[in-house]
């Protein structure tokens, strides 16, 4: 891996494809509207044309100054002619300063508006409603309108002394925090170790990531809420600092290769990370463990060539299916609609577990192919092998090659290994055995819990 120290120290280059956006503004605008996203492709097109005009003016003035300098270097020039050139040079110097200032402002405005445009959308993505792809550990999809009548994880956990939200609210100042005690604490650690072990056995390199990231890394990964809320409504930022608490290890994992160039032979690079995740969840709903301000998660993340990103997404989805199958959890797999996709995602597939206490399915994991959306913003490229087909782009006619044409942008793919609190919800509620006053422990986890096959519970 070749590291550009000067780019990291001075700021990471951003290489949005303004030319392609301008040439495909109508198509991009339809995509924005399909996703119910923010952004205005026509405005970006117009701003790009203004920027190009500003740049041409700057280039023209610079060219004029060079011509004057060349003329003045000639010997034997008459004094009046030289003085005339000097006056012209002074005038051009002032004009250049004004033009460069306008160019900088034009580029900043263009960049601000272009950053709001989401990724393009896969043909496999439905418009407004998720599409059922398959069921895991089930033969029939549940009816979410009738209610299941099962025990809620809050009732099971609090009555048994396993979950303590009241004490946590005194310490953390809100109801989205919890002390996990006794077997619940051990269950969380077992799930983390199980997921890390399983994903690493599939070729993903284990990583422990920082819990903080620079705000610019968060923004360039595309983490911004839809609607009127800004990034601050979702992200905790440290006061007096540009550092934010990360909402997912996807952010530091993506930033890990910022401003780097890899050889094609080094790809794919596949990682599995454990981290704490911090989310303000402003306006979020969900009781108990379902929506936490801090939670643990195991995340898979990969860098690959454009021609292989679809295959890497399928690989991650296969691992996710295997994990939930081994955990004996009843789940459904959904192709998520365009309206549910975050800005970076080209395609997104969720796995939801049946949660009897809620009488509905709840999201446990997601997997997304982000194409070059993040890597253009983080300047992560690869050098193709000679005669390589790695940059063949089957998604859009947007060129994958960088401006030099000698390197290409990597694709990023991500997928949840396990979101721990929600997995505990599913285990508590699906594995609750009222007759034996216990929660059954899936066989795949028992070796991580000292051979325990059940958690005793007391539910009135």
Tab-separated table of C-alpha atoms in Angstrom:
chain	number	residue	atom	x	y	z
A	1	UNK	CA	0.000	0.000	0.000
A	2	UNK	CA	1.380	3.403	-0.977
A	3	UNK	CA	0.495	6.151	1.475
A	4	UNK	CA	0.287	9.822	0.510
A	5	UNK	CA	1.489	11.511	3.714
A	6	UNK	CA	1.186	14.975	2.283
A	7	UNK	CA	-2.472	14.478	1.399
A	8	UNK	CA	-3.348	13.215	4.872
A	9	UNK	CA	-1.612	16.152	6.537
A	10	UNK	CA	-3.054	18.823	4.216
A	11	UNK	CA	-6.490	17.346	3.724
A	12	UNK	CA	-7.939	14.396	1.841
A	13	UNK	CA	-8.668	15.060	-1.816
A	14	UNK	CA	-12.261	14.752	-2.973
A	15	UNK	CA	-12.898	13.732	-6.567
A	16	UNK	CA	-16.587	13.946	-7.355
A	17	UNK	CA	-17.377	13.399	-11.019
A	18	UNK	CA	-18.950	16.784	-11.783
A	19	UNK	CA	-18.689	16.276	-15.539
A	20	UNK	CA	-20.708	13.060	-15.371
A	21	UNK	CA	-23.313	14.672	-13.113
A	22	UNK	CA	-23.710	17.559	-15.559
A	23	UNK	CA	-24.066	15.208	-18.534
A	24	UNK	CA	-26.661	13.013	-16.766
A	25	UNK	CA	-28.541	15.606	-14.713
A	26	UNK	CA	-32.018	14.439	-15.786
A	27	UNK	CA	-31.288	10.783	-14.957
A	28	UNK	CA	-29.720	11.707	-11.632
A	29	UNK	CA	-32.641	13.953	-10.682
A	30	UNK	CA	-35.100	11.112	-11.364
A	31	UNK	CA	-32.971	8.904	-9.117
A	32	UNK	CA	-33.017	11.560	-6.357
A	33	UNK	CA	-36.802	11.788	-6.537
A	34	UNK	CA	-37.153	8.001	-6.588
A	35	UNK	CA	-35.173	7.785	-3.356
A	36	UNK	CA	-37.068	10.708	-1.790
A	37	UNK	CA	-33.636	12.189	-1.165
A	38	UNK	CA	-32.236	15.684	-1.034
A	39	UNK	CA	-30.117	17.180	-3.760
A	40	UNK	CA	-30.692	18.982	-7.028
A	41	UNK	CA	-28.788	17.607	-10.011
A	42	UNK	CA	-29.859	20.474	-12.287
A	43	UNK	CA	-28.518	23.018	-9.821
A	44	UNK	CA	-25.227	21.118	-9.649
A	45	UNK	CA	-25.061	21.049	-13.453
A	46	UNK	CA	-25.514	24.830	-13.632
A	47	UNK	CA	-22.977	25.417	-10.857
A	48	UNK	CA	-20.500	23.163	-12.667
A	49	UNK	CA	-20.850	25.186	-15.854
A	50	UNK	CA	-20.259	28.378	-13.824
A	51	UNK	CA	-17.201	26.764	-12.234
A	52	UNK	CA	-15.812	25.754	-15.632
A	53	UNK	CA	-16.269	29.331	-16.878
A	54	UNK	CA	-14.440	30.669	-13.792
A	55	UNK	CA	-11.632	28.189	-14.296
A	56	UNK	CA	-11.255	29.134	-17.968
A	57	UNK	CA	-11.041	32.807	-17.005
A	58	UNK	CA	-8.322	32.072	-14.452
A	59	UNK	CA	-6.411	29.985	-17.005
A	60	UNK	CA	-6.733	32.768	-19.572
A	61	UNK	CA	-5.387	35.410	-17.185
A	62	UNK	CA	-2.499	33.166	-16.139
A	63	UNK	CA	-1.696	32.537	-19.791
A	64	UNK	CA	-1.680	36.289	-20.425
A	65	UNK	CA	0.736	36.877	-17.574
A	66	UNK	CA	3.074	34.191	-18.916
A	67	UNK	CA	3.069	35.811	-22.350
A	68	UNK	CA	3.931	39.192	-20.832
A	69	UNK	CA	6.736	37.642	-18.771
A	70	UNK	CA	8.097	35.979	-21.909
A	71	UNK	CA	8.026	39.256	-23.854
A	72	UNK	CA	9.698	41.177	-21.046
A	73	UNK	CA	12.550	38.678	-20.946
A	74	UNK	CA	13.619	39.793	-24.411
A	75	UNK	CA	16.607	42.105	-24.608
A	76	UNK	CA	16.635	45.507	-26.250
A	77	UNK	CA	13.009	46.374	-25.456
A	78	UNK	CA	12.143	50.057	-25.600
A	79	UNK	CA	11.433	51.716	-22.272
A	80	UNK	CA	7.902	52.765	-23.198
A	81	UNK	CA	7.082	49.248	-24.395
A	82	UNK	CA	8.460	47.767	-21.185
A	83	UNK	CA	6.448	50.206	-19.089
A	84	UNK	CA	3.335	49.262	-21.044
A	85	UNK	CA	3.939	45.570	-20.252
A	86	UNK	CA	4.494	46.407	-16.586
A	87	UNK	CA	1.140	48.186	-16.397
A	88	UNK	CA	-0.585	45.272	-18.113
A	89	UNK	CA	1.068	42.851	-15.694
A	90	UNK	CA	-0.151	44.865	-12.697
A	91	UNK	CA	-3.672	44.923	-14.088
A	92	UNK	CA	-3.629	41.176	-14.742
A	93	UNK	CA	-2.317	40.523	-11.242
A	94	UNK	CA	-5.356	42.246	-9.736
A	95	UNK	CA	-7.711	40.540	-12.166
A	96	UNK	CA	-6.177	37.163	-11.348
A	97	UNK	CA	-6.650	37.658	-7.609
A	98	UNK	CA	-10.337	38.478	-8.149
A	99	UNK	CA	-10.829	35.591	-10.568
A	100	UNK	CA	-9.117	33.093	-8.254
A	101	UNK	CA	-11.296	34.228	-5.362
A	102	UNK	CA	-14.418	33.730	-7.486
A	103	UNK	CA	-13.136	30.325	-8.636
A	104	UNK	CA	-12.583	29.191	-5.050
A	105	UNK	CA	-16.056	30.364	-4.011
A	106	UNK	CA	-17.603	28.714	-7.080
A	107	UNK	CA	-15.890	25.402	-6.330
A	108	UNK	CA	-16.961	25.500	-2.673
A	109	UNK	CA	-20.589	26.130	-3.598
A	110	UNK	CA	-20.490	23.400	-6.251
A	111	UNK	CA	-18.983	20.923	-3.799
A	112	UNK	CA	-21.542	21.743	-1.105
A	113	UNK	CA	-24.467	21.065	-3.443
A	114	UNK	CA	-22.902	18.002	-5.104
A	115	UNK	CA	-22.270	16.354	-1.728
A	116	UNK	CA	-26.042	16.180	-1.221
A	117	UNK	CA	-26.593	13.977	-4.263
A	118	UNK	CA	-27.041	10.302	-3.303
A	119	UNK	CA	-25.624	7.289	-5.071
A	120	UNK	CA	-27.351	5.811	-8.096
A	121	UNK	CA	-29.750	2.919	-7.437
A	122	UNK	CA	-29.626	-0.739	-8.429
A	123	UNK	CA	-32.171	-2.193	-10.846
A	124	UNK	CA	-32.838	-4.836	-8.169
A	125	UNK	CA	-34.063	-2.160	-5.754
A	126	UNK	CA	-37.881	-1.804	-5.498
A	127	UNK	CA	-39.427	1.646	-5.285
A	128	UNK	CA	-41.434	2.081	-2.088
A	129	UNK	CA	-41.787	-1.270	-0.336
A	130	UNK	CA	-39.293	-3.954	0.623
A	131	UNK	CA	-39.314	-7.194	-1.363
A	132	UNK	CA	-39.162	-10.527	0.470
A	133	UNK	CA	-36.196	-12.531	-0.799
A	134	UNK	CA	-36.249	-15.515	1.552
A	135	UNK	CA	-36.947	-16.782	5.072
A	136	UNK	CA	-34.424	-18.120	7.582
A	137	UNK	CA	-35.474	-20.857	10.032
A	138	UNK	CA	-39.079	-20.426	8.881
A	139	UNK	CA	-41.399	-21.636	6.125
A	140	UNK	CA	-43.972	-18.855	6.284
A	141	UNK	CA	-43.827	-15.108	6.850
A	142	UNK	CA	-45.455	-13.895	10.059
A	143	UNK	CA	-48.634	-11.808	10.136
A	144	UNK	CA	-47.657	-8.519	11.761
A	145	UNK	CA	-51.235	-7.273	12.098
A	146	UNK	CA	-52.530	-9.869	14.558
A	147	UNK	CA	-49.881	-9.599	17.283
A	148	UNK	CA	-48.047	-12.612	18.666
A	149	UNK	CA	-48.715	-12.281	22.374
A	150	UNK	CA	-45.166	-13.347	23.240
A	151	UNK	CA	-43.197	-12.075	26.209
A	152	UNK	CA	-41.361	-8.800	25.719
A	153	UNK	CA	-37.583	-8.765	26.291
A	154	UNK	CA	-38.058	-5.940	28.793
A	155	UNK	CA	-40.379	-8.051	30.913
A	156	UNK	CA	-38.082	-11.063	30.695
A	157	UNK	CA	-34.866	-9.123	31.329
A	158	UNK	CA	-35.956	-6.676	34.027
A	159	UNK	CA	-37.967	-9.179	36.059
A	160	UNK	CA	-34.976	-11.528	36.069
A	161	UNK	CA	-32.408	-8.875	36.984
A	162	UNK	CA	-30.645	-9.175	33.617
A	163	UNK	CA	-31.465	-5.699	32.249
A	164	UNK	CA	-31.447	-2.530	34.356
A	165	UNK	CA	-32.691	0.553	32.519
A	166	UNK	CA	-33.685	2.536	35.610
A	167	UNK	CA	-30.178	2.669	37.062
A	168	UNK	CA	-28.692	3.371	33.639
A	169	UNK	CA	-31.001	6.352	33.148
A	170	UNK	CA	-29.654	7.874	36.379
A	171	UNK	CA	-26.097	7.507	35.116
A	172	UNK	CA	-26.506	8.215	31.396
A	173	UNK	CA	-29.339	10.715	31.698
A	174	UNK	CA	-31.836	9.120	29.325
A	175	UNK	CA	-33.829	5.957	28.738
A	176	UNK	CA	-31.705	4.697	25.848
A	177	UNK	CA	-28.997	3.113	28.013
A	178	UNK	CA	-28.885	-0.128	29.959
A	179	UNK	CA	-26.832	-2.038	32.513
A	180	UNK	CA	-26.609	-5.599	31.241
A	181	UNK	CA	-26.021	-7.914	34.166
A	182	UNK	CA	-25.148	-11.513	34.896
A	183	UNK	CA	-25.970	-13.859	32.003
A	184	UNK	CA	-27.057	-10.928	29.806
A	185	UNK	CA	-23.551	-9.444	30.022
A	186	UNK	CA	-22.022	-12.819	29.246
A	187	UNK	CA	-24.459	-13.273	26.353
A	188	UNK	CA	-23.333	-9.984	24.792
A	189	UNK	CA	-19.678	-11.004	24.976
A	190	UNK	CA	-20.516	-14.451	23.613
A	191	UNK	CA	-22.291	-12.935	20.611
A	192	UNK	CA	-19.354	-10.604	19.923
A	193	UNK	CA	-16.822	-13.446	20.087
A	194	UNK	CA	-19.018	-15.763	18.025
A	195	UNK	CA	-19.484	-13.184	15.249
A	196	UNK	CA	-15.805	-12.198	15.174
A	197	UNK	CA	-14.717	-15.815	15.115
A	198	UNK	CA	-17.182	-16.809	12.400
A	199	UNK	CA	-16.435	-13.845	10.101
A	200	UNK	CA	-12.673	-14.239	10.524
A	201	UNK	CA	-13.023	-17.917	9.566
A	202	UNK	CA	-14.474	-16.651	6.274
A	203	UNK	CA	-11.386	-14.578	5.492
A	204	UNK	CA	-12.251	-11.247	7.139
A	205	UNK	CA	-9.364	-9.744	9.121
A	206	UNK	CA	-10.348	-8.803	12.710
A	207	UNK	CA	-9.917	-5.117	13.610
A	208	UNK	CA	-10.578	-3.043	16.707
A	209	UNK	CA	-11.369	0.468	15.494
A	210	UNK	CA	-11.244	3.878	17.192
A	211	UNK	CA	-14.506	5.030	18.766
A	212	UNK	CA	-13.925	8.547	17.391
A	213	UNK	CA	-13.454	9.895	13.876
A	214	UNK	CA	-12.878	13.311	12.350
A	215	UNK	CA	-16.108	14.972	11.285
A	216	UNK	CA	-14.881	15.204	7.699
A	217	UNK	CA	-14.474	11.400	7.596
A	218	UNK	CA	-18.028	10.946	8.894
A	219	UNK	CA	-19.383	13.358	6.293
A	220	UNK	CA	-17.411	11.876	3.411
A	221	UNK	CA	-18.665	8.391	4.260
A	222	UNK	CA	-22.120	9.800	3.515
A	223	UNK	CA	-23.614	9.676	6.996
A	224	UNK	CA	-26.183	12.442	6.992
A	225	UNK	CA	-29.860	12.077	7.914
A	226	UNK	CA	-32.615	12.709	5.397
A	227	UNK	CA	-34.978	15.630	5.788
A	228	UNK	CA	-34.349	18.847	7.678
A	229	UNK	CA	-32.183	17.292	10.393
A	230	UNK	CA	-28.461	17.880	10.038
A	231	UNK	CA	-25.604	15.610	11.019
A	232	UNK	CA	-25.668	16.933	14.593
A	233	UNK	CA	-29.099	15.364	15.126
A	234	UNK	CA	-27.549	11.903	14.761
A	235	UNK	CA	-23.903	12.237	15.769
A	236	UNK	CA	-22.237	13.099	19.085
A	237	UNK	CA	-19.407	15.591	18.520
A	238	UNK	CA	-16.770	16.254	21.174
A	239	UNK	CA	-16.935	19.871	22.304
A	240	UNK	CA	-14.089	22.029	21.048
A	241	UNK	CA	-12.952	19.317	18.642
A	242	UNK	CA	-13.584	18.060	15.116
A	243	UNK	CA	-13.881	14.523	16.501
A	244	UNK	CA	-17.194	12.647	16.578
A	245	UNK	CA	-18.205	9.443	18.329
A	246	UNK	CA	-18.734	6.931	15.533
A	247	UNK	CA	-22.199	5.560	14.801
A	248	UNK	CA	-20.707	2.442	13.203
A	249	UNK	CA	-17.232	1.009	12.640
A	250	UNK	CA	-17.918	1.380	8.913
A	251	UNK	CA	-16.742	4.987	9.317
A	252	UNK	CA	-13.225	4.353	10.710
A	253	UNK	CA	-12.847	1.296	8.470
A	254	UNK	CA	-13.573	3.364	5.360
A	255	UNK	CA	-11.309	6.144	6.590
A	256	UNK	CA	-8.508	3.669	7.280
A	257	UNK	CA	-7.495	3.763	3.598
A	258	UNK	CA	-8.134	7.479	2.977
A	259	UNK	CA	-5.697	8.973	0.442
A	260	UNK	CA	-4.177	5.576	-0.298
A	261	UNK	CA	-3.371	3.760	-3.499
A	262	UNK	CA	-3.330	-0.043	-3.619
A	263	UNK	CA	-2.403	-2.482	-6.357
A	264	UNK	CA	-5.221	-4.525	-7.816
A	265	UNK	CA	-3.435	-7.684	-6.629
A	266	UNK	CA	-4.025	-6.554	-3.017
A	267	UNK	CA	-7.811	-6.529	-3.463
A	268	UNK	CA	-10.187	-7.451	-2.022
A	269	UNK	CA	-9.335	-6.206	1.457
A	270	UNK	CA	-11.901	-7.635	3.893
A	271	UNK	CA	-12.216	-6.646	7.550
A	272	UNK	CA	-14.479	-7.513	10.465
A	273	UNK	CA	-14.537	-5.004	13.302
A	274	UNK	CA	-15.954	-4.847	16.798
A	275	UNK	CA	-16.826	-1.403	18.101
A	276	UNK	CA	-19.128	0.572	20.295
A	277	UNK	CA	-21.592	2.653	18.300
A	278	UNK	CA	-22.995	5.993	19.427
A	279	UNK	CA	-26.154	7.512	17.963
A	280	UNK	CA	-28.259	10.380	19.185
A	281	UNK	CA	-31.301	8.785	17.512
A	282	UNK	CA	-33.145	12.105	17.652
A	283	UNK	CA	-36.846	11.387	17.307
A	284	UNK	CA	-36.156	7.660	17.217
A	285	UNK	CA	-38.724	5.202	18.484
A	286	UNK	CA	-38.372	1.799	20.063
A	287	UNK	CA	-38.423	0.620	23.644
A	288	UNK	CA	-35.741	-1.180	25.589
A	289	UNK	CA	-32.738	-2.528	23.714
A	290	UNK	CA	-34.157	-1.818	20.265
A	291	UNK	CA	-32.899	1.764	19.939
A	292	UNK	CA	-29.857	2.592	22.041
A	293	UNK	CA	-27.652	5.676	22.218
A	294	UNK	CA	-24.687	3.328	22.755
A	295	UNK	CA	-24.466	-0.279	21.647
A	296	UNK	CA	-22.022	-2.939	20.501
A	297	UNK	CA	-21.787	-4.140	16.919
A	298	UNK	CA	-19.668	-6.412	14.786
A	299	UNK	CA	-19.325	-5.096	11.231
A	300	UNK	CA	-17.964	-6.541	7.989
A	301	UNK	CA	-16.363	-4.134	5.515
A	302	UNK	CA	-14.595	-4.660	2.219
A	303	UNK	CA	-12.640	-2.775	-0.432
A	304	UNK	CA	-12.747	-4.343	-3.872
A	305	UNK	CA	-12.602	-3.677	-7.603
A	306	UNK	CA	-15.709	-2.380	-9.419
A	307	UNK	CA	-16.179	-5.665	-11.242
A	308	UNK	CA	-16.263	-7.631	-7.970
A	309	UNK	CA	-18.366	-5.461	-5.641
A	310	UNK	CA	-21.614	-7.284	-6.452
A	311	UNK	CA	-19.924	-10.598	-5.643
A	312	UNK	CA	-18.560	-9.256	-2.353
A	313	UNK	CA	-22.051	-8.097	-1.374
A	314	UNK	CA	-23.388	-11.603	-2.033
A	315	UNK	CA	-20.529	-13.071	0.017
A	316	UNK	CA	-21.397	-10.844	2.979
A	317	UNK	CA	-25.109	-11.667	2.638
A	318	UNK	CA	-24.287	-15.368	2.640
A	319	UNK	CA	-22.303	-14.995	5.882
A	320	UNK	CA	-25.164	-13.059	7.472
A	321	UNK	CA	-27.660	-15.781	6.541
A	322	UNK	CA	-25.363	-18.431	7.986
A	323	UNK	CA	-24.924	-16.509	11.245
A	324	UNK	CA	-28.668	-16.169	11.876
A	325	UNK	CA	-29.267	-19.743	10.815
A	326	UNK	CA	-26.682	-20.916	13.360
A	327	UNK	CA	-28.293	-18.721	16.011
A	328	UNK	CA	-31.587	-20.532	15.292
A	329	UNK	CA	-33.412	-17.234	14.832
A	330	UNK	CA	-36.512	-16.895	12.701
A	331	UNK	CA	-35.773	-14.147	10.180
A	332	UNK	CA	-36.738	-12.744	6.819
A	333	UNK	CA	-34.441	-11.259	4.163
A	334	UNK	CA	-35.643	-8.110	2.396
A	335	UNK	CA	-34.484	-6.219	-0.677
A	336	UNK	CA	-34.877	-2.701	0.677
A	337	UNK	CA	-36.714	-0.019	-1.307
A	338	UNK	CA	-35.154	3.073	-2.808
A	339	UNK	CA	-36.808	5.279	-0.181
A	340	UNK	CA	-34.981	3.390	2.595
A	341	UNK	CA	-31.473	3.703	1.140
A	342	UNK	CA	-28.977	6.025	2.763
A	343	UNK	CA	-27.013	8.329	0.478
A	344	UNK	CA	-23.979	6.000	0.010
A	345	UNK	CA	-25.919	2.799	-0.777
A	346	UNK	CA	-26.430	1.642	-4.352
A	347	UNK	CA	-28.205	-1.496	-3.127
A	348	UNK	CA	-29.220	-2.557	0.387
A	349	UNK	CA	-30.488	-5.853	1.789
A	350	UNK	CA	-31.780	-6.157	5.371
A	351	UNK	CA	-32.342	-9.173	7.594
A	352	UNK	CA	-35.133	-8.799	10.133
A	353	UNK	CA	-35.896	-11.131	13.052
A	354	UNK	CA	-39.360	-11.947	14.319
A	355	UNK	CA	-39.763	-10.236	17.695
A	356	UNK	CA	-42.816	-11.686	19.483
A	357	UNK	CA	-42.888	-8.977	22.154
A	358	UNK	CA	-43.254	-6.328	19.458
A	359	UNK	CA	-45.576	-8.435	17.352
A	360	UNK	CA	-43.480	-7.493	14.331
A	361	UNK	CA	-40.173	-7.984	12.587
A	362	UNK	CA	-37.210	-5.856	13.624
A	363	UNK	CA	-34.038	-5.127	11.686
A	364	UNK	CA	-30.986	-7.084	12.844
A	365	UNK	CA	-28.573	-6.473	9.997
A	366	UNK	CA	-28.096	-4.755	6.684
A	367	UNK	CA	-25.646	-5.081	3.811
A	368	UNK	CA	-24.900	-2.445	1.196
A	369	UNK	CA	-22.866	-1.979	-1.954
A	370	UNK	CA	-21.730	1.647	-2.053
A	371	UNK	CA	-19.804	1.481	-5.343
A	372	UNK	CA	-17.269	4.356	-5.484
A	373	UNK	CA	-19.462	6.811	-3.546
A	374	UNK	CA	-17.252	6.773	-0.445
A	375	UNK	CA	-13.901	6.231	-2.142
A	376	UNK	CA	-14.259	9.283	-4.406
A	377	UNK	CA	-14.817	11.358	-1.278
A	378	UNK	CA	-11.949	9.680	0.593
A	379	UNK	CA	-9.577	9.357	-2.393
A	380	UNK	CA	-9.107	5.581	-2.203
A	381	UNK	CA	-7.835	4.217	-5.498
A	382	UNK	CA	-6.184	1.157	-6.990
A	383	UNK	CA	-3.709	0.627	-9.797
A	384	UNK	CA	-5.190	-1.909	-12.254
A	385	UNK	CA	-3.094	-4.787	-13.482
A	386	UNK	CA	-2.193	-4.674	-17.189
A	387	UNK	CA	-5.147	-5.743	-19.370
A	388	UNK	CA	-7.348	-5.857	-16.280
A	389	UNK	CA	-11.137	-5.895	-16.576
A	390	UNK	CA	-11.465	-4.795	-12.953
A	391	UNK	CA	-12.787	-1.327	-13.822
A	392	UNK	CA	-15.543	-2.492	-16.136
A	393	UNK	CA	-18.567	-0.640	-14.795
A	394	UNK	CA	-21.836	-2.525	-15.092
A	395	UNK	CA	-23.895	-0.135	-12.952
A	396	UNK	CA	-23.820	3.193	-14.824
A	397	UNK	CA	-21.810	4.696	-17.628
A	398	UNK	CA	-19.956	6.782	-15.075
A	399	UNK	CA	-16.250	6.087	-15.645
A	400	UNK	CA	-14.514	4.398	-12.737
A	401	UNK	CA	-11.116	5.700	-13.744
A	402	UNK	CA	-9.577	8.640	-11.940
A	403	UNK	CA	-8.810	11.848	-13.782
A	404	UNK	CA	-5.324	10.643	-14.626
A	405	UNK	CA	-6.728	7.492	-16.225
A	406	UNK	CA	-3.903	5.472	-14.656
A	407	UNK	CA	-5.726	4.541	-11.464
A	408	UNK	CA	-9.333	3.681	-10.590
A	409	UNK	CA	-11.580	4.105	-7.600
A	410	UNK	CA	-12.101	1.177	-5.267
A	411	UNK	CA	-15.645	0.035	-4.398
A	412	UNK	CA	-16.756	-0.364	-0.771
A	413	UNK	CA	-19.194	-2.951	0.563
A	414	UNK	CA	-20.419	-3.251	4.145
A	415	UNK	CA	-22.612	-5.550	6.181
A	416	UNK	CA	-23.543	-6.088	9.821
A	417	UNK	CA	-21.979	-9.110	11.472
A	418	UNK	CA	-24.186	-8.762	14.548
A	419	UNK	CA	-25.917	-5.774	16.123
A	420	UNK	CA	-25.726	-7.104	19.662
A	421	UNK	CA	-28.674	-5.540	21.569
A	422	UNK	CA	-31.245	-6.355	18.881
A	423	UNK	CA	-29.898	-9.886	18.592
A	424	UNK	CA	-30.388	-10.246	22.359
A	425	UNK	CA	-33.993	-9.074	21.911
A	426	UNK	CA	-34.582	-11.798	19.337
A	427	UNK	CA	-32.941	-14.468	21.507
A	428	UNK	CA	-34.831	-13.463	24.666
A	429	UNK	CA	-38.197	-13.346	22.913
A	430	UNK	CA	-37.859	-16.268	20.484
A	431	UNK	CA	-36.025	-18.598	22.871
A	432	UNK	CA	-38.176	-17.890	25.945
A	433	UNK	CA	-39.427	-21.153	27.427
A	434	UNK	CA	-42.250	-20.409	29.855
A	435	UNK	CA	-42.682	-24.026	30.995
A	436	UNK	CA	-39.035	-24.341	32.032
A	437	UNK	CA	-38.642	-20.706	33.173
A	438	UNK	CA	-35.638	-20.050	30.983
A	439	UNK	CA	-34.292	-18.590	27.782
A	440	UNK	CA	-32.690	-21.272	25.632
A	441	UNK	CA	-29.176	-20.566	24.407
A	442	UNK	CA	-28.554	-21.478	20.744
A	443	UNK	CA	-26.092	-24.346	20.374
A	444	UNK	CA	-23.692	-22.163	18.389
A	445	UNK	CA	-23.237	-19.920	21.448
A	446	UNK	CA	-23.004	-22.517	24.191
A	447	UNK	CA	-19.240	-23.019	23.891
A	448	UNK	CA	-18.809	-19.240	24.317
A	449	UNK	CA	-20.844	-19.394	27.543
A	450	UNK	CA	-18.990	-22.143	29.352
A	451	UNK	CA	-21.362	-24.832	28.116
A	452	UNK	CA	-24.558	-23.168	29.394
A	453	UNK	CA	-27.631	-24.208	27.435
A	454	UNK	CA	-30.107	-21.888	29.177
A	455	UNK	CA	-30.519	-18.671	31.144
A	456	UNK	CA	-32.868	-19.014	34.136
A	457	UNK	CA	-35.506	-16.279	34.196
A	458	UNK	CA	-38.320	-15.265	36.531
A	459	UNK	CA	-41.340	-13.782	34.790
A	460	UNK	CA	-44.538	-13.143	36.682
